[in-house]
Every structure is written in structure tokens, then in C-alpha cells.
CSV table of C-alpha atoms in Angstrom, one decimal:
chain,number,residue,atom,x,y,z
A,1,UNK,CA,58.1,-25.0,93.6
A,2,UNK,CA,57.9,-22.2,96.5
A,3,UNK,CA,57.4,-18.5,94.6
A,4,UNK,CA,58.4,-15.8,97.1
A,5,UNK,CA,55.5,-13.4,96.0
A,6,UNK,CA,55.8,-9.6,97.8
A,7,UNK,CA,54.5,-6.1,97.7
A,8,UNK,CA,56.8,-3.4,96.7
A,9,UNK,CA,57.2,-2.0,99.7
A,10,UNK,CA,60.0,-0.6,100.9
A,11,UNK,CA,61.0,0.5,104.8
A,12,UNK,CA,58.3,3.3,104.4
A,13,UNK,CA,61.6,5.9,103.6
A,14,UNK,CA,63.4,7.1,100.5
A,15,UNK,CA,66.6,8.4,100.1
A,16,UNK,CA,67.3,11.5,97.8
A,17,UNK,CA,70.6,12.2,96.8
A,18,UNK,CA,71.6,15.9,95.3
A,19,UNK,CA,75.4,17.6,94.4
A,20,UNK,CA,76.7,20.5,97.1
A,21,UNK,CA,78.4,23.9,96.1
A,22,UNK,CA,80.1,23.9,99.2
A,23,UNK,CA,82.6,26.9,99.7
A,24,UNK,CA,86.6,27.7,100.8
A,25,UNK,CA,85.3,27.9,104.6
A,26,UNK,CA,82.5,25.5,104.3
A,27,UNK,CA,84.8,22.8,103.1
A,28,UNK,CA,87.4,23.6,106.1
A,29,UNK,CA,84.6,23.6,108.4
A,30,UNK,CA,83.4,20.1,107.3
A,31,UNK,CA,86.6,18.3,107.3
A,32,UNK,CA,87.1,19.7,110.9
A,33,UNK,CA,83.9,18.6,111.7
A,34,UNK,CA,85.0,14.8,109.9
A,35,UNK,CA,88.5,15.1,111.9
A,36,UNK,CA,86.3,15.1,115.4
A,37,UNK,CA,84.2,12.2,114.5
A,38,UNK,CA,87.3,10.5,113.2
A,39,UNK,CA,88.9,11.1,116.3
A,40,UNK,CA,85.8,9.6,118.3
A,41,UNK,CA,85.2,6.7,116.2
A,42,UNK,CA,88.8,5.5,116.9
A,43,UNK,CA,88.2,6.2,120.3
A,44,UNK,CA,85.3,3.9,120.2
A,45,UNK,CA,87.1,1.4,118.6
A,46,UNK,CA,90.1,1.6,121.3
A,47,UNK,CA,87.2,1.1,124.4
A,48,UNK,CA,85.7,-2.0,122.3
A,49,UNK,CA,88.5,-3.3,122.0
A,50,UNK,CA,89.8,-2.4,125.9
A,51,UNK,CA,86.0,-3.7,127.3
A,52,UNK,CA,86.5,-7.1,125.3
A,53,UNK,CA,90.0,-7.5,127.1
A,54,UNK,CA,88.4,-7.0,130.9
A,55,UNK,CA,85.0,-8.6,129.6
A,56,UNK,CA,82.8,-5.7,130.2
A,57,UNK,CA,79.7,-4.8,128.1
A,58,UNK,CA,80.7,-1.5,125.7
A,59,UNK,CA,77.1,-0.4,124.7
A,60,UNK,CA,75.3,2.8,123.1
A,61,UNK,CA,74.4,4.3,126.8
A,62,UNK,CA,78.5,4.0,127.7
A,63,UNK,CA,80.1,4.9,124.5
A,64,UNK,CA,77.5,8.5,125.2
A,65,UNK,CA,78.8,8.8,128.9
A,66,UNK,CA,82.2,8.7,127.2
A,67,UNK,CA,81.3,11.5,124.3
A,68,UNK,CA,80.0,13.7,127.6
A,69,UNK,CA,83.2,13.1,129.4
A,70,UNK,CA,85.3,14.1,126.3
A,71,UNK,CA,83.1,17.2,125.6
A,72,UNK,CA,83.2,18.6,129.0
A,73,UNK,CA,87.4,17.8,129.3
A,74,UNK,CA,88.4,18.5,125.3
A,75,UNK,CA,87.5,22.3,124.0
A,76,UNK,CA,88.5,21.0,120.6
A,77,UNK,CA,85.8,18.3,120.3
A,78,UNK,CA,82.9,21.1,122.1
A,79,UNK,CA,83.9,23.4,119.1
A,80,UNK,CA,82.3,21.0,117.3
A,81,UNK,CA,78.6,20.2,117.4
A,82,UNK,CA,77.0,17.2,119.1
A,83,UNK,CA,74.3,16.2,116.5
A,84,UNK,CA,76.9,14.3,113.9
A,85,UNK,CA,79.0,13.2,116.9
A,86,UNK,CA,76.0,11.4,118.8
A,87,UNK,CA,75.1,9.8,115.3
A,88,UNK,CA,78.6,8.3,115.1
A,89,UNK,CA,78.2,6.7,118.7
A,90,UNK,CA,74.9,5.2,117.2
A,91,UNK,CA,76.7,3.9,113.7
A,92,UNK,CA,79.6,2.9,115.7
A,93,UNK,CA,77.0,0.5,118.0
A,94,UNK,CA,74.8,-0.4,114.8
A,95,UNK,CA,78.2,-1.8,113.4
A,96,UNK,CA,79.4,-3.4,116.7
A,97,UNK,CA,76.1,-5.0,117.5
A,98,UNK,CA,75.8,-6.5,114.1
A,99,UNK,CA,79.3,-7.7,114.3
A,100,UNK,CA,78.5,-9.5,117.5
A,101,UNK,CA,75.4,-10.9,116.2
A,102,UNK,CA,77.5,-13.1,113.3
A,103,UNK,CA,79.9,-14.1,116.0
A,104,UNK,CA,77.4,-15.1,118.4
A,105,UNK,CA,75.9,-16.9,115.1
A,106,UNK,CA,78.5,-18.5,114.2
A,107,UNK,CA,78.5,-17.2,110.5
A,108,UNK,CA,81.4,-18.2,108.3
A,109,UNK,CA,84.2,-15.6,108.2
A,110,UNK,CA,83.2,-14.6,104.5
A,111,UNK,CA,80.0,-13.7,105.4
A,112,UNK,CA,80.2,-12.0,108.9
A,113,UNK,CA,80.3,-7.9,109.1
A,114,UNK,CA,83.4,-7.8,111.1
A,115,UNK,CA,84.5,-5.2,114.4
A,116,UNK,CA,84.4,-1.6,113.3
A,117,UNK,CA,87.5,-0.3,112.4
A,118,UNK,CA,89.9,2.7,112.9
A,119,UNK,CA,89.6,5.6,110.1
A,120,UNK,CA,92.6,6.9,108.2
A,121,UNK,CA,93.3,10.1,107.9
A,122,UNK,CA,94.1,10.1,104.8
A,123,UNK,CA,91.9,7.0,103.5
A,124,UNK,CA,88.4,7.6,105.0
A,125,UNK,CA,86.7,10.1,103.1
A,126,UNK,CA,84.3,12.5,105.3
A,127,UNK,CA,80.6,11.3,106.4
A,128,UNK,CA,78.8,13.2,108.6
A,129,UNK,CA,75.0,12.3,109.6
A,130,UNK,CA,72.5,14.9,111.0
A,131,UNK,CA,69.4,14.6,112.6
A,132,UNK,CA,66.2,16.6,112.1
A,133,UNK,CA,67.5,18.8,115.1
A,134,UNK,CA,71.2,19.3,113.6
A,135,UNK,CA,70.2,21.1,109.9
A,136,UNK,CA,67.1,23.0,108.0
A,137,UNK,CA,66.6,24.2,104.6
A,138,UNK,CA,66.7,27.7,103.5
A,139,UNK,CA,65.8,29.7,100.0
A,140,UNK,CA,67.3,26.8,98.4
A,141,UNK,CA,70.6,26.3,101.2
A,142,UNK,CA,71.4,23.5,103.5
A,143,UNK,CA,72.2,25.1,107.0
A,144,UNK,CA,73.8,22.7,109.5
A,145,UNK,CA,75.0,22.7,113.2
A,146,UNK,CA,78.1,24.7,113.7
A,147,UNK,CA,76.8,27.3,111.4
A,148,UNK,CA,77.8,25.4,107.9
A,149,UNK,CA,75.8,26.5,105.2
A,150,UNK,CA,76.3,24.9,101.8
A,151,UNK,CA,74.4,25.5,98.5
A,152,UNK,CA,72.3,22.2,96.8
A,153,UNK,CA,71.9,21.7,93.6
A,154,UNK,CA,67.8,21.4,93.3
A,155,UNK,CA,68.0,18.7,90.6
A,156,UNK,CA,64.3,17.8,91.4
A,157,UNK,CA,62.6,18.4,94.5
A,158,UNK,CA,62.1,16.5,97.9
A,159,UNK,CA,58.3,15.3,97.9
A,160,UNK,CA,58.7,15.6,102.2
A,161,UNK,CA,60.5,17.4,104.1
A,162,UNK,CA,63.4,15.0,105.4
A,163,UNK,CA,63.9,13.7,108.6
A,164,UNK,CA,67.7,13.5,108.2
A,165,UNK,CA,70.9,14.3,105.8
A,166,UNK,CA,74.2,12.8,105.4
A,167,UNK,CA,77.1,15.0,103.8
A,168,UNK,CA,79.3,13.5,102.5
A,169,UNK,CA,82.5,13.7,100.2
A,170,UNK,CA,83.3,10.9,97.1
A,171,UNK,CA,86.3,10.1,96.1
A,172,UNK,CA,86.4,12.3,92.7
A,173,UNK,CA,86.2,15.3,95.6
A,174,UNK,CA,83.0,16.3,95.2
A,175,UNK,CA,80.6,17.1,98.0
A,176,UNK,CA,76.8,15.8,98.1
A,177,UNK,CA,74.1,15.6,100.1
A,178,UNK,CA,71.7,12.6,100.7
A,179,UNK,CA,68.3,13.2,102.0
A,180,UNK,CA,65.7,10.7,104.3
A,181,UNK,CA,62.2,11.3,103.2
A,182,UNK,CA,58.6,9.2,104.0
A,183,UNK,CA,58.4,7.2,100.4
A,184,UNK,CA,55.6,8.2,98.5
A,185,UNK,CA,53.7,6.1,96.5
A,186,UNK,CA,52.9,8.0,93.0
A,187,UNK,CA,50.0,5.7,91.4
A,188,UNK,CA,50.4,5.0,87.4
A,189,UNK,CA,46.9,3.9,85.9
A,190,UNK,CA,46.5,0.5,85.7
A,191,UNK,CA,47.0,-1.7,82.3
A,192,UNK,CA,45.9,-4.7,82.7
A,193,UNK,CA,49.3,-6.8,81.5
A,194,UNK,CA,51.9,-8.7,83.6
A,195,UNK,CA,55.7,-9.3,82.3
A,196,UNK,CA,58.0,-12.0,83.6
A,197,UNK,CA,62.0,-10.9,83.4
A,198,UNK,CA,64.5,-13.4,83.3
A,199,UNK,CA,68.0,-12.1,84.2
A,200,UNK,CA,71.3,-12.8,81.5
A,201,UNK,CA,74.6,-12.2,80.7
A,202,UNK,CA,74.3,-11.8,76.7
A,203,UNK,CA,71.4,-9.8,77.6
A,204,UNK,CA,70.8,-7.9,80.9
A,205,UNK,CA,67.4,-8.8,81.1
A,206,UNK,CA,64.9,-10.8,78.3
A,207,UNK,CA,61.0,-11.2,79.2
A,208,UNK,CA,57.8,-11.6,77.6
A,209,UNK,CA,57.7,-8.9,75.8
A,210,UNK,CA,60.3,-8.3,73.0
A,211,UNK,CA,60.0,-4.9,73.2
A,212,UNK,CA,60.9,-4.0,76.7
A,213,UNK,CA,64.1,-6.5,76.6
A,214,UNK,CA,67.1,-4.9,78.1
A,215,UNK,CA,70.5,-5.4,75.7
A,216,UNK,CA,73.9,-5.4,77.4
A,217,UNK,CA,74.7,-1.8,77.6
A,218,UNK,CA,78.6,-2.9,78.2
A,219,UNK,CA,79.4,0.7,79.6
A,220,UNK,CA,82.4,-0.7,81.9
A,221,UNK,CA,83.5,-2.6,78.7
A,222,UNK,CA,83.7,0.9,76.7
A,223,UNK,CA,85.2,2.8,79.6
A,224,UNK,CA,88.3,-0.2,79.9
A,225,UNK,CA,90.6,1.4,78.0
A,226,UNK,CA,90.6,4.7,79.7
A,227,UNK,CA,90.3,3.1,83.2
A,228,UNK,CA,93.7,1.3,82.2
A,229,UNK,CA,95.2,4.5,81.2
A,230,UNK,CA,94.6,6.2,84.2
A,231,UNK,CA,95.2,2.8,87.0
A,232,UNK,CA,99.0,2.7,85.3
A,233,UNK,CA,99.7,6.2,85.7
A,234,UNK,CA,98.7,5.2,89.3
A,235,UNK,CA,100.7,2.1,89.6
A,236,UNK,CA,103.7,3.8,88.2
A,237,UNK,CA,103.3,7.0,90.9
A,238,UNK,CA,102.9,4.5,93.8
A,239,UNK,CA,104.5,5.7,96.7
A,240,UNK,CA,106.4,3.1,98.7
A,241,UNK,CA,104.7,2.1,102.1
A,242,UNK,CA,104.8,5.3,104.5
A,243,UNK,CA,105.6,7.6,102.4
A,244,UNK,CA,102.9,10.3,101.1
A,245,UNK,CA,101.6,10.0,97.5
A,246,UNK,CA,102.8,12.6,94.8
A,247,UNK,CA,100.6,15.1,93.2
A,248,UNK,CA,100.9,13.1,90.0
A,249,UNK,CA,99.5,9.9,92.5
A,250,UNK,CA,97.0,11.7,93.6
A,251,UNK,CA,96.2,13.3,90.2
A,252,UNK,CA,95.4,9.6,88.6
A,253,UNK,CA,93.7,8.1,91.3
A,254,UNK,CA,91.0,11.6,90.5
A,255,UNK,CA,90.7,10.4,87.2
A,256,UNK,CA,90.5,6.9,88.2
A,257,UNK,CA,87.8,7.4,90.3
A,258,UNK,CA,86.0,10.1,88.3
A,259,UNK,CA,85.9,7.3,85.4
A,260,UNK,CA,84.2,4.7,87.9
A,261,UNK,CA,81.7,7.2,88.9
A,262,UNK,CA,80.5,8.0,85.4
A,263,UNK,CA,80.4,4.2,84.6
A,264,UNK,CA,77.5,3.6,88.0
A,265,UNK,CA,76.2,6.3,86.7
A,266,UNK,CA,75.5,5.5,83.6
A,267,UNK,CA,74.7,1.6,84.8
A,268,UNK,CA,71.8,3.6,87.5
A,269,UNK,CA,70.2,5.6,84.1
A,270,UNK,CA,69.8,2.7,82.2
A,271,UNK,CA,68.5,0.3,84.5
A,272,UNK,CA,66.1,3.3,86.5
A,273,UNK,CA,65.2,4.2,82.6
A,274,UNK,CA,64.5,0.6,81.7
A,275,UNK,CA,62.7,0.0,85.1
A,276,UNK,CA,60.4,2.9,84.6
A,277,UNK,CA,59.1,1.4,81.6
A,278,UNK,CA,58.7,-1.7,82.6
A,279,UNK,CA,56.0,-0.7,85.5
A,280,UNK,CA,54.7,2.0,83.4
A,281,UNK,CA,53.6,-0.5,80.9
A,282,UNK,CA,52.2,-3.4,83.3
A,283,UNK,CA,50.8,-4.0,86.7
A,284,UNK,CA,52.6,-6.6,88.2
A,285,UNK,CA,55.8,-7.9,87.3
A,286,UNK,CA,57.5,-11.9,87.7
A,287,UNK,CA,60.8,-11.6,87.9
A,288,UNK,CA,64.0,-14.1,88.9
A,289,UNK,CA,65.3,-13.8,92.1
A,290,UNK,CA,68.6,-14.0,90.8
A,291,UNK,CA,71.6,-13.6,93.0
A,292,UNK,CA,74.6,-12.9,90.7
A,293,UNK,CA,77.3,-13.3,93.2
A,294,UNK,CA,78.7,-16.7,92.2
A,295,UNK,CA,79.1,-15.4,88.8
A,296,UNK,CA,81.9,-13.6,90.2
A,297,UNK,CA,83.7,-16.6,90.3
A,298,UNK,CA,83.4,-17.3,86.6
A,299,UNK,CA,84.9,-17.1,83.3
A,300,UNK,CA,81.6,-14.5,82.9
A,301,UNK,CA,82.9,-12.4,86.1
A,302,UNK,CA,83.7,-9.1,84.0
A,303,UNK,CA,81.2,-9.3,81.6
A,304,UNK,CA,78.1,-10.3,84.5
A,305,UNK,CA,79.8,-7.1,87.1
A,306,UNK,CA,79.2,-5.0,83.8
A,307,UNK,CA,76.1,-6.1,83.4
A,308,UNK,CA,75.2,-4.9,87.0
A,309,UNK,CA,72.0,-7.2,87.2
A,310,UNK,CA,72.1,-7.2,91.6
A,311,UNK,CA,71.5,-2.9,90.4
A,312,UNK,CA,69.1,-3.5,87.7
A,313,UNK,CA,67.0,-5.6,90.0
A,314,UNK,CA,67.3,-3.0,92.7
A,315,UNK,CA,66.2,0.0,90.6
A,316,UNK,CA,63.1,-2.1,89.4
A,317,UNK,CA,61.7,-3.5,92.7
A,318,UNK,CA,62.2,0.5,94.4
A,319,UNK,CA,60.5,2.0,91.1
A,320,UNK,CA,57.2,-0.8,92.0
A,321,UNK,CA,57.1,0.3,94.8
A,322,UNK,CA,57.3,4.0,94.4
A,323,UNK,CA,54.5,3.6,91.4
A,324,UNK,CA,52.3,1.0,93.7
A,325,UNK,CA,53.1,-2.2,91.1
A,326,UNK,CA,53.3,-5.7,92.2
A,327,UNK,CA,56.5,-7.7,92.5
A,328,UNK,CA,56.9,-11.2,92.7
A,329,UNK,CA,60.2,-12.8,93.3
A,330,UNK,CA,60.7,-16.2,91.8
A,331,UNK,CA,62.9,-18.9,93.2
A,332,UNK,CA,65.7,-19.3,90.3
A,333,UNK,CA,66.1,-23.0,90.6
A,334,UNK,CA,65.6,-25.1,87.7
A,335,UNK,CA,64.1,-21.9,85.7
A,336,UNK,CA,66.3,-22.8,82.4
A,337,UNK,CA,65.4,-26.5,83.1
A,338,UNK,CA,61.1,-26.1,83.2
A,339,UNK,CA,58.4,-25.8,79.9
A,340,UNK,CA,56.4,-22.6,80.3
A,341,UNK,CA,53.5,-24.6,78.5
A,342,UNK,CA,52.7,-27.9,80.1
A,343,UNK,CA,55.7,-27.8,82.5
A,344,UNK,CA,57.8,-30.5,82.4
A,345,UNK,CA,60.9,-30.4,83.3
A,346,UNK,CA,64.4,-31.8,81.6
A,347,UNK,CA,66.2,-35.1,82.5
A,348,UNK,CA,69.6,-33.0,82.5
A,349,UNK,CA,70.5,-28.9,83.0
A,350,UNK,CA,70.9,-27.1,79.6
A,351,UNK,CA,74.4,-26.2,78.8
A,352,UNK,CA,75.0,-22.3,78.3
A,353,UNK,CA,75.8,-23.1,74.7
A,354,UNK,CA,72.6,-24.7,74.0
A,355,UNK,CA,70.4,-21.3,73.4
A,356,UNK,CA,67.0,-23.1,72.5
A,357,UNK,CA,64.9,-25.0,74.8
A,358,UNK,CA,62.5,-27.8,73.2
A,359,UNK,CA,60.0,-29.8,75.5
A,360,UNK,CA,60.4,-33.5,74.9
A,361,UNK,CA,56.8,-33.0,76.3
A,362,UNK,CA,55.3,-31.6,73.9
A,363,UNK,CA,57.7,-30.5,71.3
A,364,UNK,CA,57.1,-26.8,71.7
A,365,UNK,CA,60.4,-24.9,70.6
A,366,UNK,CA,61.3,-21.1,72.0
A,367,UNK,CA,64.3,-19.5,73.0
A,368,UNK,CA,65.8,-20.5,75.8
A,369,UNK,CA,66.0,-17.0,78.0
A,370,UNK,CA,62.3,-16.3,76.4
A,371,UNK,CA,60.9,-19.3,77.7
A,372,UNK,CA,62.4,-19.1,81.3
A,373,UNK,CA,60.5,-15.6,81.2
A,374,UNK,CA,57.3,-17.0,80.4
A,375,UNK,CA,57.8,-19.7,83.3
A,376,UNK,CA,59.1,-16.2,85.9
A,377,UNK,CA,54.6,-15.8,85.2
A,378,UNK,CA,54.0,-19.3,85.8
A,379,UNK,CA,55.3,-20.1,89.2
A,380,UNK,CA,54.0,-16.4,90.5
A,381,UNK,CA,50.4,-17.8,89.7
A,382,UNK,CA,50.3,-15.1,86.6
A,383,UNK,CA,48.8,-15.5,83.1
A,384,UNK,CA,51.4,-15.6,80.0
A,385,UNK,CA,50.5,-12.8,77.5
């Protein structure tokens, strides 16, 4: 059985996320800023499309000759400053090339990126990217290029001083700021002890050690009825096709989205809470290299998308990394099926009603999640506490 065994290393940057206090004329000056790049990013998506007509090439170095020609003939877009709209042209051919690449691939239609396309004005919220030479940091303010200066809220400070920001604007209307820094590697002293982590749906996560299981928080599951509440007010304000939504419309969809926000919130503390104890506690960590995607198509859809193992997983390989642990991912495949002590393996998969695994080996008995955790050490070549 292959065991995909890794560092936790990341792409040698983090990203640092902080709430804006951004003022009357700050917020007018950003969403002209926004209505620019919107303009050019539909403009780049009418060339693509135009160069695929008359098979020409519609790279990076001709989508900037086209930026310089629209500067020097538009005074509107030279009001604005270049740094967020030469980022653009570099998203905009990020997205294109990748697009290509899945064509030229020949990936199946679910799984390809798909041909940027055009913004909405009044569906695309704002996202503006600058560079190390487009903003700087002062007494506590973000300053960027077109003389925008917005307060941050300093919930913790940068460790580096960042190579680049996005600004950006959610859909609850509130303004934040997301940082690119080196990752730095903050070393915990060392323990000794390993932990495999099986992933579940009764249970988010159940591993060696019955103290640092993770229970089903069910936030999304508490948050339903509210979440109802606020998507029928919606669906009874919905405004027939071309027509702009109400204030009562637009009121809901807020609340809606407010609600949403304060579920992945609470999902990110739990699993970045849980994850923190799990590397503080042990050096190198086993866990299933579980991909919960097909769950979606089950009768456990709602209760595994509450559950938010793909997040979990996330926050606990980034906080290895960040704390120099050791992370081995483990092939899933016939996990359940497998005896953590001599290793045999059943004639026939375990039915998800049948919670206890026994060995017809040699008759050892253990819950069924706790033994798959003890087999997560196992494959990665660790010893079973």
C-alpha cells in the first residue's frame, strides 16, 4: 500500500487576513478603482474571445500593449493607478492559460477551469491586487496608489513585511485586507508522540488519542433555521429577470450572507483550535488523505459539508507546517477494511452501520473509526501509542 509521506511545507508564503475601516471617500475611491478593472477585464475577455475567432495568440505581453493603448487614449482609466490594473492583465492570463491547459488536456467538462468571464456590475464584488510598489504601511494605516488610505484593524501582527495586498469587499459589505508574507516557521519543542486521524461524519475527526478527538460541532446545523428565515424573505423579494432588487431584497440577501460568514467562521476556529492542539501535543501526525467530495452526492451530503473535513484538514497540515511538524498523508483505500495489529485485511467492506471492527485474524475487537486511526500510523511507517 503506497503512503504519500510529506513535509509541511507550504509555497514558502502565508497569507494574513485583517478587517478595514475604510471611510465615505475611501470607499468611493475603491469602487472607482473596481469599476476600471471591471471595465478592463471585460475588455480582455472581448480580445480572447475576438483572437480565438481570427486564430491569433492573446498573451500577457498583448493584453499590456492593449492596457498602454487604453491609458494613453482614455483619461478615465489614467485617473486610475496602474499597479491593480497590471495585476488584472496578469489574473486575467493566469485564468486564460489554465483554461487552455484543460482544453489542450482534454479534461472532462466538470473538472476543467473554464474561459474567464465578464464581471457584473452589480454581481462581482470589488478585488483589487497591489504589488509591493502600489501600497505601504503607516502608524497603523494602509496607503495605496491613487492616494487611498484606509485604517486596519491590527488583530495580530504581520511577522514580515508583505510583498503584496489584496482589498477586497465580501458580500456582508464589509471591507478587508489580505496580506502575502514569507511563512515563518515558529518551532514547538518536541514531544516525542505521533497521532494518526481518521476523518468521519458522526465525528469530524477520531484518532489515537481519545482526548484530542474532534466531535461534530454541527454549527451549519444550528444556524439552519435562521438561514431559512432570511433565504425566504429573499425568495419572496425576488425581482423578476432585469429588473433591480428592492431594498427589502437586498436587505435579506445581507443577512443571508452575514449568517454564512459567521458559520466559516466558526467551522475555521474550531478546526485552527483543534489543529493547534493536535501539533502542540505530538511531532508528527498520520492522517487520511480523505477527499470528501463524493460525499456530496450522498444521503450524508448536509451533514459531511457541515462537518467541513476538506477545512479541517487544511487548517491542520498549514498549522504543521507553520510549527515545523511532520505530515504524512495516507492513501484512504481500504482504511476501514485493514487490522491495525497484524494487518489483515477483510473478505468484504464494512457497512457504515457496522461500527466495530473484529479481525478474523486474530480476534482483536476495537471501534471501527479508532482502529482505522491506529492503521493512518501503520502505513506512514509510525509506531502505535
Amino acid at each position: 500500500m503506497t503512503v504519500i509521506a510529506q513535509e509541511a511545507e507550504g509555497d514558502g508564503h502565508a497569507r494574513y487576513t485583517y478587517r478595514l475601516r475604510v471611510s465615505s471617500g475611501a470607499r468611493t475611491a475603491l469602487e472607482a478603482e473596481w469599476s476600471r478593472c471591471r471595465w478592463l477585464w471585460n475588455e480582455c475577455c472581448a480580445r480572447s474571445k475576438k483572437a480565438h475567432r481570427d486564430g491569433e495568440k492573446c498573451g500577457p505581453a498583448r493584453l499590456d500593449r492593449m492596457l498602454t493603448q487604453a491609458r494613453t487614449a482614455m483619461v478615465w482609466l489614467r485617473e486610475g493607478s496602474s499597479v491593480p490594473q497590471q495585476q488584472l492583465i496578469r489574473d486575467f492570463a493566469k485564468s486564460r492559460a489554465k483554461a487552455l491547459r484543460d482544453i489542450k488536456a482534454r479534461l472532462p467538462m466538470r473538472q476543467r477551469a473554464g474561459m474567464p468571464r465578464c464581471k457584473k456590475k452589480h454581481q462581482d464584488a470589488p478585488s483589487l491586487n497591489y504589488t509591493r510598489r502600489g501600497f505601504r504601511l503607516k502608524n497603523g494605516r494602509l496607503h495605496l496608489a491613487g492616494d487611498i488610505a484606509v485604517t486596519v484593524v491590527w488583530s495580530r501582527d504581520l511577522p514580515e513585511h508583505p510583498s503584496s495586498v489584496r482589498v477586497y469587499r465580501e458580500g456582508t459589505g464589509a471591507w478587508y485586507a489580505s496580506f502575502v508574507v514569507p511563512a515563518v516557521t515558529e518551532a514547538l519543542p518536541e514531544t516525542g508522540a505521533v497521532i494518526g486521524i481518521d476523518w468521519g461524519v458522526t465525528e469530524t475527526a477520531t484518532t489515537t488519542s481519545d482526548e484530542h478527538d474532534l466531535p461534530h460541532p454541527q454549527h451549519g446545523k444550528n444556524a439552519a433555521q435562521r438561514l431559512a428565515h432570511y433565504q425566504r424573505m429573499m425568495s419572496r423579494r425576488r425581482p423578476p429577470k432585469g429588473r433591480a432588487a428592492s431594498k427589502g431584497y437586498r436587505t435579506a440577501q445581507v443577512q443571508a450572507a452575514k449568517l454564512h460568514k459567521k458559520v466559516a467562521r466558526q467551522r475555521q476556529d474550531t478546526a485552527r483550535k483543534w489543529a493547534k492542539k493536535i501539533v502542540r501535543d505530538h511531532d508528527a501526525v498520520a492522517v487520511e488523505d480523505f477527499r470528501p467530495k463524493f460525499l456530496a452526492k450522498s444521503t450524508m451530503a448536509r451533514k459531511a459539508a457541515d462537518a467541513a473535513i476538506g477545512a479541517t484538514k487544511a487548517a491542520l497540515v498549514e498549522m504543521a507546517r507553520k510549527h515545523g511538524r511532520t505530515v504524512y498523508l495516507v492513501h484512504p483505500a481500504h482504511t476501514t477494511m485493514d487490522c491495525a495489529q497484524c494487518g489483515a485485511r477483510t473478505k468484504h467492506a464494512l457497512p457504515l452501520s457496522e461500527r466495530t471492527y473484529t479481525c478474523t485474524a486474530c480476534g482483536v475487537v476495537s471501534p471501527r473509526d479508532k482502529n482505522s486511526a491506529r492503521v493512518m500510523l501503520v502505513r506512514a511507517g509510525l509506531q502505535p501509542g
